[in-house]
Amino acid sequence: MSTELSRLLNALGLIAIGAILTMAFIDQVWFGELPCPLCILQRAGLIAAGCGIALNIVFGPKPSHYGVAIIGAIASAAISMRQILQHIVPGTGFYGPPVWGLHLYTWAFLFAVAIVLGCGLMLLGDRQFSQVQPISGRLKGLPFIALLLFLVLTLANVFSTLALCGTGLCPDEPVDYELFELND
Amino acid sequence: MMSLPFVLFACAIGAAWMRQRGVSLGFWLVGLVTMLILFRVHVSEVLSIQL
């Protein structure tokens, strides 16, 4: 696998993470499903994983960047698993309505596993690491769009979380945006 | 406080964009640790998964 192909696949991976974060936002804003604290941390975990992929796009593929992505994905998976276990016993309830048969925290776990799997597969391509990759000038094309989308979504999460939880910790089951409540 | 990991990850992405790899990795690491601390704070109760 050439460095350029690797960079393109990483850009597609980052766009996939961006798509997941966008869907979470649609669920929050359009359908009014406010995220719980663990749901917010799962988003943060996916962004942590995306940081490794972003490093691959900017600096070229390196095993350490895939390591960053894998660690972030495992952190996200651990948080999702905690929430799955919290509701796994019948009668212990659930958080939010299911989407295509699974709750969002279950989807988050599957996405995190997919990221780990994807990084594992990408690490099999040794040739991407053997080519000396000079840091070229400005990013352009798909890698640029992927990185910009990822940065915008991360910043959107900063403001969304600030609006939802204020400057403290989030309530376990948020019913409204705390920042807007303060202004009422 | 809950937005802190996102702020740190945004800084990591920004630093990567500015070609500061070490700074980016530093922000990422601090963001990850912050995220895990917040996770620990939010899951204080013991899991009840006895069948």
PDB file of C-alpha atoms in Angstrom:
ATOM      1  CA  MET A   1       0.000   0.000   0.000  1.00  0.00           C
ATOM      2  CA  SER A   2       1.477   3.344  -1.042  1.00  0.00           C
ATOM      3  CA  THR A   3       1.638   6.349   1.277  1.00  0.00           C
ATOM      4  CA  GLU A   4      -0.840   8.194  -0.913  1.00  0.00           C
ATOM      5  CA  LEU A   5      -3.374   5.337  -0.837  1.00  0.00           C
ATOM      6  CA  SER A   6      -2.928   5.068   2.923  1.00  0.00           C
ATOM      7  CA  ARG A   7      -3.542   8.808   3.303  1.00  0.00           C
ATOM      8  CA  LEU A   8      -6.679   8.536   1.147  1.00  0.00           C
ATOM      9  CA  LEU A   9      -8.028   5.605   3.191  1.00  0.00           C
ATOM     10  CA  ASN A  10      -7.285   7.516   6.396  1.00  0.00           C
ATOM     11  CA  ALA A  11      -9.208  10.500   5.006  1.00  0.00           C
ATOM     12  CA  LEU A  12     -12.168   8.201   4.278  1.00  0.00           C
ATOM     13  CA  GLY A  13     -11.904   6.793   7.815  1.00  0.00           C
ATOM     14  CA  LEU A  14     -11.940  10.279   9.287  1.00  0.00           C
ATOM     15  CA  ILE A  15     -14.985  11.151   7.167  1.00  0.00           C
ATOM     16  CA  ALA A  16     -16.697   7.987   8.505  1.00  0.00           C
ATOM     17  CA  ILE A  17     -16.054   9.138  12.097  1.00  0.00           C
ATOM     18  CA  GLY A  18     -17.336  12.575  11.095  1.00  0.00           C
ATOM     19  CA  ALA A  19     -20.494  10.958   9.700  1.00  0.00           C
ATOM     20  CA  ILE A  20     -21.089   9.129  13.014  1.00  0.00           C
ATOM     21  CA  LEU A  21     -20.625  12.353  15.000  1.00  0.00           C
ATOM     22  CA  THR A  22     -22.961  14.152  12.581  1.00  0.00           C
ATOM     23  CA  MET A  23     -25.639  11.479  13.056  1.00  0.00           C
ATOM     24  CA  ALA A  24     -25.296  11.860  16.826  1.00  0.00           C
ATOM     25  CA  PHE A  25     -25.829  15.600  16.382  1.00  0.00           C
ATOM     26  CA  ILE A  26     -28.891  15.032  14.174  1.00  0.00           C
ATOM     27  CA  ASP A  27     -30.333  12.786  16.881  1.00  0.00           C
ATOM     28  CA  GLN A  28     -29.639  15.476  19.474  1.00  0.00           C
ATOM     29  CA  VAL A  29     -30.807  18.557  17.591  1.00  0.00           C
ATOM     30  CA  TRP A  30     -33.485  17.224  15.212  1.00  0.00           C
ATOM     31  CA  PHE A  31     -35.049  14.503  17.377  1.00  0.00           C
ATOM     32  CA  GLY A  32     -34.350  16.226  20.702  1.00  0.00           C
ATOM     33  CA  GLU A  33     -32.563  13.222  22.257  1.00  0.00           C
ATOM     34  CA  LEU A  34     -30.190  14.885  24.708  1.00  0.00           C
ATOM     35  CA  PRO A  35     -27.017  12.845  25.248  1.00  0.00           C
ATOM     36  CA  CYS A  36     -26.237  11.381  28.689  1.00  0.00           C
ATOM     37  CA  PRO A  37     -22.771  11.938  30.263  1.00  0.00           C
ATOM     38  CA  LEU A  38     -21.509   8.540  29.080  1.00  0.00           C
ATOM     39  CA  CYS A  39     -22.856   9.235  25.567  1.00  0.00           C
ATOM     40  CA  ILE A  40     -20.858  12.505  25.527  1.00  0.00           C
ATOM     41  CA  LEU A  41     -17.731  10.657  26.661  1.00  0.00           C
ATOM     42  CA  GLN A  42     -18.267   8.048  23.923  1.00  0.00           C
ATOM     43  CA  ARG A  43     -18.241  10.891  21.390  1.00  0.00           C
ATOM     44  CA  ALA A  44     -15.034  12.171  22.989  1.00  0.00           C
ATOM     45  CA  GLY A  45     -13.544   8.677  22.641  1.00  0.00           C
ATOM     46  CA  LEU A  46     -14.367   8.566  18.934  1.00  0.00           C
ATOM     47  CA  ILE A  47     -12.731  11.986  18.524  1.00  0.00           C
ATOM     48  CA  ALA A  48      -9.675  10.718  20.443  1.00  0.00           C
ATOM     49  CA  ALA A  49      -9.472   7.858  17.930  1.00  0.00           C
ATOM     50  CA  GLY A  50      -9.947  10.301  15.055  1.00  0.00           C
ATOM     51  CA  CYS A  51      -6.952  12.329  16.287  1.00  0.00           C
ATOM     52  CA  GLY A  52      -4.654   9.433  15.356  1.00  0.00           C
ATOM     53  CA  ILE A  53      -6.171   9.243  11.894  1.00  0.00           C
ATOM     54  CA  ALA A  54      -5.824  13.028  11.545  1.00  0.00           C
ATOM     55  CA  LEU A  55      -2.110  12.707  12.413  1.00  0.00           C
ATOM     56  CA  ASN A  56      -1.767  10.106   9.643  1.00  0.00           C
ATOM     57  CA  ILE A  57      -3.308  12.551   7.184  1.00  0.00           C
ATOM     58  CA  VAL A  58      -1.097  15.494   8.142  1.00  0.00           C
ATOM     59  CA  PHE A  59       2.248  13.790   8.845  1.00  0.00           C
ATOM     60  CA  GLY A  60       1.890  10.644   6.763  1.00  0.00           C
ATOM     61  CA  PRO A  61       1.156   7.144   8.102  1.00  0.00           C
ATOM     62  CA  LYS A  62       3.118   6.012  11.169  1.00  0.00           C
ATOM     63  CA  PRO A  63       2.503   3.016  13.458  1.00  0.00           C
ATOM     64  CA  SER A  64       2.398   5.418  16.439  1.00  0.00           C
ATOM     65  CA  HIS A  65      -0.511   7.323  14.841  1.00  0.00           C
ATOM     66  CA  TYR A  66      -2.448   4.077  14.454  1.00  0.00           C
ATOM     67  CA  GLY A  67      -1.600   3.422  18.124  1.00  0.00           C
ATOM     68  CA  VAL A  68      -3.199   6.742  19.056  1.00  0.00           C
ATOM     69  CA  ALA A  69      -6.325   5.781  17.097  1.00  0.00           C
ATOM     70  CA  ILE A  70      -6.507   2.310  18.674  1.00  0.00           C
ATOM     71  CA  ILE A  71      -6.081   3.641  22.236  1.00  0.00           C
ATOM     72  CA  GLY A  72      -8.817   6.230  21.632  1.00  0.00           C
ATOM     73  CA  ALA A  73     -11.137   3.597  20.183  1.00  0.00           C
ATOM     74  CA  ILE A  74     -10.523   1.218  23.101  1.00  0.00           C
ATOM     75  CA  ALA A  75     -11.319   4.025  25.565  1.00  0.00           C
ATOM     76  CA  SER A  76     -14.537   4.716  23.671  1.00  0.00           C
ATOM     77  CA  ALA A  77     -15.394   0.990  23.604  1.00  0.00           C
ATOM     78  CA  ALA A  78     -14.803   0.709  27.364  1.00  0.00           C
ATOM     79  CA  ILE A  79     -17.211   3.584  28.049  1.00  0.00           C
ATOM     80  CA  SER A  80     -19.822   2.088  25.700  1.00  0.00           C
ATOM     81  CA  MET A  81     -19.427  -1.340  27.301  1.00  0.00           C
ATOM     82  CA  ARG A  82     -19.971   0.157  30.750  1.00  0.00           C
ATOM     83  CA  GLN A  83     -23.271   1.615  29.545  1.00  0.00           C
ATOM     84  CA  ILE A  84     -24.295  -1.618  27.796  1.00  0.00           C
ATOM     85  CA  LEU A  85     -23.639  -3.586  31.020  1.00  0.00           C
ATOM     86  CA  GLN A  86     -25.591  -1.004  33.012  1.00  0.00           C
ATOM     87  CA  HIS A  87     -28.705  -1.930  31.011  1.00  0.00           C
ATOM     88  CA  ILE A  88     -27.990  -5.544  30.108  1.00  0.00           C
ATOM     89  CA  VAL A  89     -30.065  -7.144  32.881  1.00  0.00           C
ATOM     90  CA  PRO A  90     -33.766  -7.273  31.921  1.00  0.00           C
ATOM     91  CA  GLY A  91     -35.780  -4.657  33.780  1.00  0.00           C
ATOM     92  CA  THR A  92     -32.900  -2.221  34.266  1.00  0.00           C
ATOM     93  CA  GLY A  93     -34.201   0.123  31.593  1.00  0.00           C
ATOM     94  CA  PHE A  94     -32.308   1.784  28.740  1.00  0.00           C
ATOM     95  CA  TYR A  95     -31.237   5.221  27.584  1.00  0.00           C
ATOM     96  CA  GLY A  96     -32.805   6.651  24.424  1.00  0.00           C
ATOM     97  CA  PRO A  97     -34.803   4.855  21.739  1.00  0.00           C
ATOM     98  CA  PRO A  98     -33.165   2.129  19.634  1.00  0.00           C
ATOM     99  CA  VAL A  99     -31.925   2.962  16.144  1.00  0.00           C
ATOM    100  CA  TRP A 100     -32.252   0.046  13.695  1.00  0.00           C
ATOM    101  CA  GLY A 101     -32.710  -2.310  16.628  1.00  0.00           C
ATOM    102  CA  LEU A 102     -29.717  -1.206  18.702  1.00  0.00           C
ATOM    103  CA  HIS A 103     -29.251   1.611  21.188  1.00  0.00           C
ATOM    104  CA  LEU A 104     -26.756   4.340  20.352  1.00  0.00           C
ATOM    105  CA  TYR A 105     -24.283   3.147  23.002  1.00  0.00           C
ATOM    106  CA  THR A 106     -24.287  -0.307  21.390  1.00  0.00           C
ATOM    107  CA  TRP A 107     -23.664   1.281  17.983  1.00  0.00           C
ATOM    108  CA  ALA A 108     -20.833   3.325  19.567  1.00  0.00           C
ATOM    109  CA  PHE A 109     -19.248   0.094  20.836  1.00  0.00           C
ATOM    110  CA  LEU A 110     -19.494  -1.500  17.375  1.00  0.00           C
ATOM    111  CA  PHE A 111     -17.986   1.606  15.724  1.00  0.00           C
ATOM    112  CA  ALA A 112     -15.103   1.588  18.209  1.00  0.00           C
ATOM    113  CA  VAL A 113     -14.440  -2.097  17.451  1.00  0.00           C
ATOM    114  CA  ALA A 114     -14.589  -1.289  13.721  1.00  0.00           C
ATOM    115  CA  ILE A 115     -11.944   1.438  14.207  1.00  0.00           C
ATOM    116  CA  VAL A 116      -9.632  -1.006  16.020  1.00  0.00           C
ATOM    117  CA  LEU A 117     -10.198  -3.569  13.267  1.00  0.00           C
ATOM    118  CA  GLY A 118      -9.627  -0.971  10.530  1.00  0.00           C
ATOM    119  CA  CYS A 119      -6.362   0.176  12.151  1.00  0.00           C
ATOM    120  CA  GLY A 120      -5.253  -3.452  12.467  1.00  0.00           C
ATOM    121  CA  LEU A 121      -5.873  -3.998   8.766  1.00  0.00           C
ATOM    122  CA  MET A 122      -4.108  -0.761   7.820  1.00  0.00           C
ATOM    123  CA  LEU A 123      -1.084  -1.762   9.913  1.00  0.00           C
ATOM    124  CA  LEU A 124      -0.690  -4.834   7.685  1.00  0.00           C
ATOM    125  CA  GLY A 125       0.421  -2.600   4.803  1.00  0.00           C
ATOM    126  CA  ASP A 126       4.140  -2.257   5.560  1.00  0.00           C
ATOM    127  CA  ARG A 127       5.028  -0.327   2.388  1.00  0.00           C
ATOM    128  CA  GLN A 128       3.211   2.794   3.587  1.00  0.00           C
ATOM    129  CA  PHE A 129       5.797   3.148   6.388  1.00  0.00           C
ATOM    130  CA  SER A 130       8.911   2.402   4.321  1.00  0.00           C
ATOM    131  CA  GLN A 131       8.482   5.362   1.979  1.00  0.00           C
ATOM    132  CA  VAL A 132      10.077   8.548   3.235  1.00  0.00           C
ATOM    133  CA  GLN A 133       7.236  11.016   3.454  1.00  0.00           C
ATOM    134  CA  PRO A 134       8.319  14.621   3.341  1.00  0.00           C
ATOM    135  CA  ILE A 135       5.868  16.984   4.974  1.00  0.00           C
ATOM    136  CA  SER A 136       4.351  18.615   1.911  1.00  0.00           C
ATOM    137  CA  GLY A 137       2.855  22.085   1.812  1.00  0.00           C
ATOM    138  CA  ARG A 138      -0.854  22.671   2.285  1.00  0.00           C
ATOM    139  CA  LEU A 139      -3.383  19.890   2.528  1.00  0.00           C
ATOM    140  CA  LYS A 140      -5.841  19.731  -0.339  1.00  0.00           C
ATOM    141  CA  GLY A 141      -8.648  17.590  -1.691  1.00  0.00           C
ATOM    142  CA  LEU A 142     -10.271  14.870   0.373  1.00  0.00           C
ATOM    143  CA  PRO A 143      -7.705  14.919   3.250  1.00  0.00           C
ATOM    144  CA  PHE A 144      -8.295  18.651   3.672  1.00  0.00           C
ATOM    145  CA  ILE A 145     -12.097  18.233   3.678  1.00  0.00           C
ATOM    146  CA  ALA A 146     -11.871  15.319   6.146  1.00  0.00           C
ATOM    147  CA  LEU A 147      -9.633  17.259   8.542  1.00  0.00           C
ATOM    148  CA  LEU A 148     -11.759  20.407   8.323  1.00  0.00           C
ATOM    149  CA  LEU A 149     -14.982  18.446   8.915  1.00  0.00           C
ATOM    150  CA  PHE A 150     -13.394  16.688  11.896  1.00  0.00           C
ATOM    151  CA  LEU A 151     -12.184  19.960  13.446  1.00  0.00           C
ATOM    152  CA  VAL A 152     -15.572  21.635  12.946  1.00  0.00           C
ATOM    153  CA  LEU A 153     -17.402  18.669  14.541  1.00  0.00           C
ATOM    154  CA  THR A 154     -14.996  18.652  17.501  1.00  0.00           C
ATOM    155  CA  LEU A 155     -15.587  22.373  18.062  1.00  0.00           C
ATOM    156  CA  ALA A 156     -19.348  21.830  17.670  1.00  0.00           C
ATOM    157  CA  ASN A 157     -19.101  19.241  20.473  1.00  0.00           C
ATOM    158  CA  VAL A 158     -17.320  21.795  22.676  1.00  0.00           C
ATOM    159  CA  PHE A 159     -20.228  24.243  22.336  1.00  0.00           C
ATOM    160  CA  SER A 160     -22.938  21.573  22.480  1.00  0.00           C
ATOM    161  CA  THR A 161     -21.512  20.093  25.699  1.00  0.00           C
ATOM    162  CA  LEU A 162     -21.037  23.525  27.212  1.00  0.00           C
ATOM    163  CA  ALA A 163     -24.666  24.367  26.403  1.00  0.00           C
ATOM    164  CA  LEU A 164     -25.930  21.055  27.775  1.00  0.00           C
ATOM    165  CA  CYS A 165     -23.871  20.754  30.963  1.00  0.00           C
ATOM    166  CA  GLY A 166     -22.645  24.284  31.653  1.00  0.00           C
ATOM    167  CA  THR A 167     -19.251  24.445  33.324  1.00  0.00           C
ATOM    168  CA  GLY A 168     -19.830  21.522  35.725  1.00  0.00           C
ATOM    169  CA  LEU A 169     -20.635  17.840  35.387  1.00  0.00           C
ATOM    170  CA  CYS A 170     -23.645  16.694  33.343  1.00  0.00           C
ATOM    171  CA  PRO A 171     -26.821  15.452  35.011  1.00  0.00           C
ATOM    172  CA  ASP A 172     -27.356  11.686  34.582  1.00  0.00           C
ATOM    173  CA  GLU A 173     -30.504  12.238  32.526  1.00  0.00           C
ATOM    174  CA  PRO A 174     -30.468  15.752  31.081  1.00  0.00           C
ATOM    175  CA  VAL A 175     -33.866  17.232  30.227  1.00  0.00           C
ATOM    176  CA  ASP A 176     -32.798  20.638  28.937  1.00  0.00           C
ATOM    177  CA  TYR A 177     -29.786  22.733  27.992  1.00  0.00           C
ATOM    178  CA  GLU A 178     -28.372  24.155  31.255  1.00  0.00           C
ATOM    179  CA  LEU A 179     -26.838  27.182  29.575  1.00  0.00           C
ATOM    180  CA  PHE A 180     -30.199  28.290  28.168  1.00  0.00           C
ATOM    181  CA  GLU A 181     -31.939  27.608  31.488  1.00  0.00           C
ATOM    182  CA  LEU A 182     -29.570  30.043  33.212  1.00  0.00           C
ATOM    183  CA  ASN A 183     -30.599  32.753  30.771  1.00  0.00           C
ATOM    184  CA  ASP A 184     -34.338  32.291  31.378  1.00  0.00           C
TER     185      ASP A 184
ATOM    186  CA  MET B   1     -15.954  20.643  32.706  1.00  0.00           C
ATOM    187  CA  MET B   2     -17.447  17.974  30.446  1.00  0.00           C
ATOM    188  CA  SER B   3     -16.417  19.980  27.387  1.00  0.00           C
ATOM    189  CA  LEU B   4     -12.744  19.947  28.479  1.00  0.00           C
ATOM    190  CA  PRO B   5     -11.776  16.743  26.573  1.00  0.00           C
ATOM    191  CA  PHE B   6     -13.290  18.199  23.394  1.00  0.00           C
ATOM    192  CA  VAL B   7     -11.350  21.458  23.898  1.00  0.00           C
ATOM    193  CA  LEU B   8      -8.102  19.513  24.360  1.00  0.00           C
ATOM    194  CA  PHE B   9      -8.781  17.285  21.322  1.00  0.00           C
ATOM    195  CA  ALA B  10      -9.607  20.383  19.244  1.00  0.00           C
ATOM    196  CA  CYS B  11      -6.239  21.831  20.334  1.00  0.00           C
ATOM    197  CA  ALA B  12      -4.588  18.534  19.316  1.00  0.00           C
ATOM    198  CA  ILE B  13      -6.141  18.725  15.847  1.00  0.00           C
ATOM    199  CA  GLY B  14      -5.230  22.412  15.555  1.00  0.00           C
ATOM    200  CA  ALA B  15      -1.627  21.686  16.563  1.00  0.00           C
ATOM    201  CA  ALA B  16      -1.459  18.850  14.015  1.00  0.00           C
ATOM    202  CA  TRP B  17      -2.737  21.222  11.345  1.00  0.00           C
ATOM    203  CA  MET B  18       0.036  23.671  12.304  1.00  0.00           C
ATOM    204  CA  ARG B  19       2.550  20.787  11.889  1.00  0.00           C
ATOM    205  CA  GLN B  20       3.350  20.597  15.613  1.00  0.00           C
ATOM    206  CA  ARG B  21       3.331  16.817  16.103  1.00  0.00           C
ATOM    207  CA  GLY B  22       4.730  16.757  19.650  1.00  0.00           C
ATOM    208  CA  VAL B  23       2.331  19.439  20.851  1.00  0.00           C
ATOM    209  CA  SER B  24      -0.563  17.619  19.199  1.00  0.00           C
ATOM    210  CA  LEU B  25       0.308  14.331  20.897  1.00  0.00           C
ATOM    211  CA  GLY B  26       0.627  16.181  24.214  1.00  0.00           C
ATOM    212  CA  PHE B  27      -2.841  17.702  23.896  1.00  0.00           C
ATOM    213  CA  TRP B  28      -4.240  14.317  22.856  1.00  0.00           C
ATOM    214  CA  LEU B  29      -2.736  12.583  25.899  1.00  0.00           C
ATOM    215  CA  VAL B  30      -4.017  15.203  28.348  1.00  0.00           C
ATOM    216  CA  GLY B  31      -7.441  15.037  26.646  1.00  0.00           C
ATOM    217  CA  LEU B  32      -7.525  11.256  26.971  1.00  0.00           C
ATOM    218  CA  VAL B  33      -6.593  11.355  30.666  1.00  0.00           C
ATOM    219  CA  THR B  34      -9.236  14.059  31.284  1.00  0.00           C
ATOM    220  CA  MET B  35     -11.818  11.921  29.498  1.00  0.00           C
ATOM    221  CA  LEU B  36     -10.969   8.866  31.616  1.00  0.00           C
ATOM    222  CA  ILE B  37     -11.121  10.910  34.839  1.00  0.00           C
ATOM    223  CA  LEU B  38     -14.577  12.206  33.846  1.00  0.00           C
ATOM    224  CA  PHE B  39     -15.602   8.618  33.053  1.00  0.00           C
ATOM    225  CA  ARG B  40     -14.499   7.533  36.533  1.00  0.00           C
ATOM    226  CA  VAL B  41     -16.401  10.430  38.123  1.00  0.00           C
ATOM    227  CA  HIS B  42     -19.598   9.515  36.279  1.00  0.00           C
ATOM    228  CA  VAL B  43     -19.583   5.794  37.060  1.00  0.00           C
ATOM    229  CA  SER B  44     -19.250   5.729  40.811  1.00  0.00           C
ATOM    230  CA  GLU B  45     -21.963   3.107  41.403  1.00  0.00           C
ATOM    231  CA  VAL B  46     -21.235  -0.628  41.280  1.00  0.00           C
ATOM    232  CA  LEU B  47     -22.623  -2.574  38.315  1.00  0.00           C
ATOM    233  CA  SER B  48     -25.479  -4.908  39.141  1.00  0.00           C
ATOM    234  CA  ILE B  49     -25.298  -7.690  36.587  1.00  0.00           C
ATOM    235  CA  GLN B  50     -26.186 -10.699  38.735  1.00  0.00           C
ATOM    236  CA  LEU B  51     -28.601 -12.983  36.883  1.00  0.00           C
TER     237      LEU B  51
END
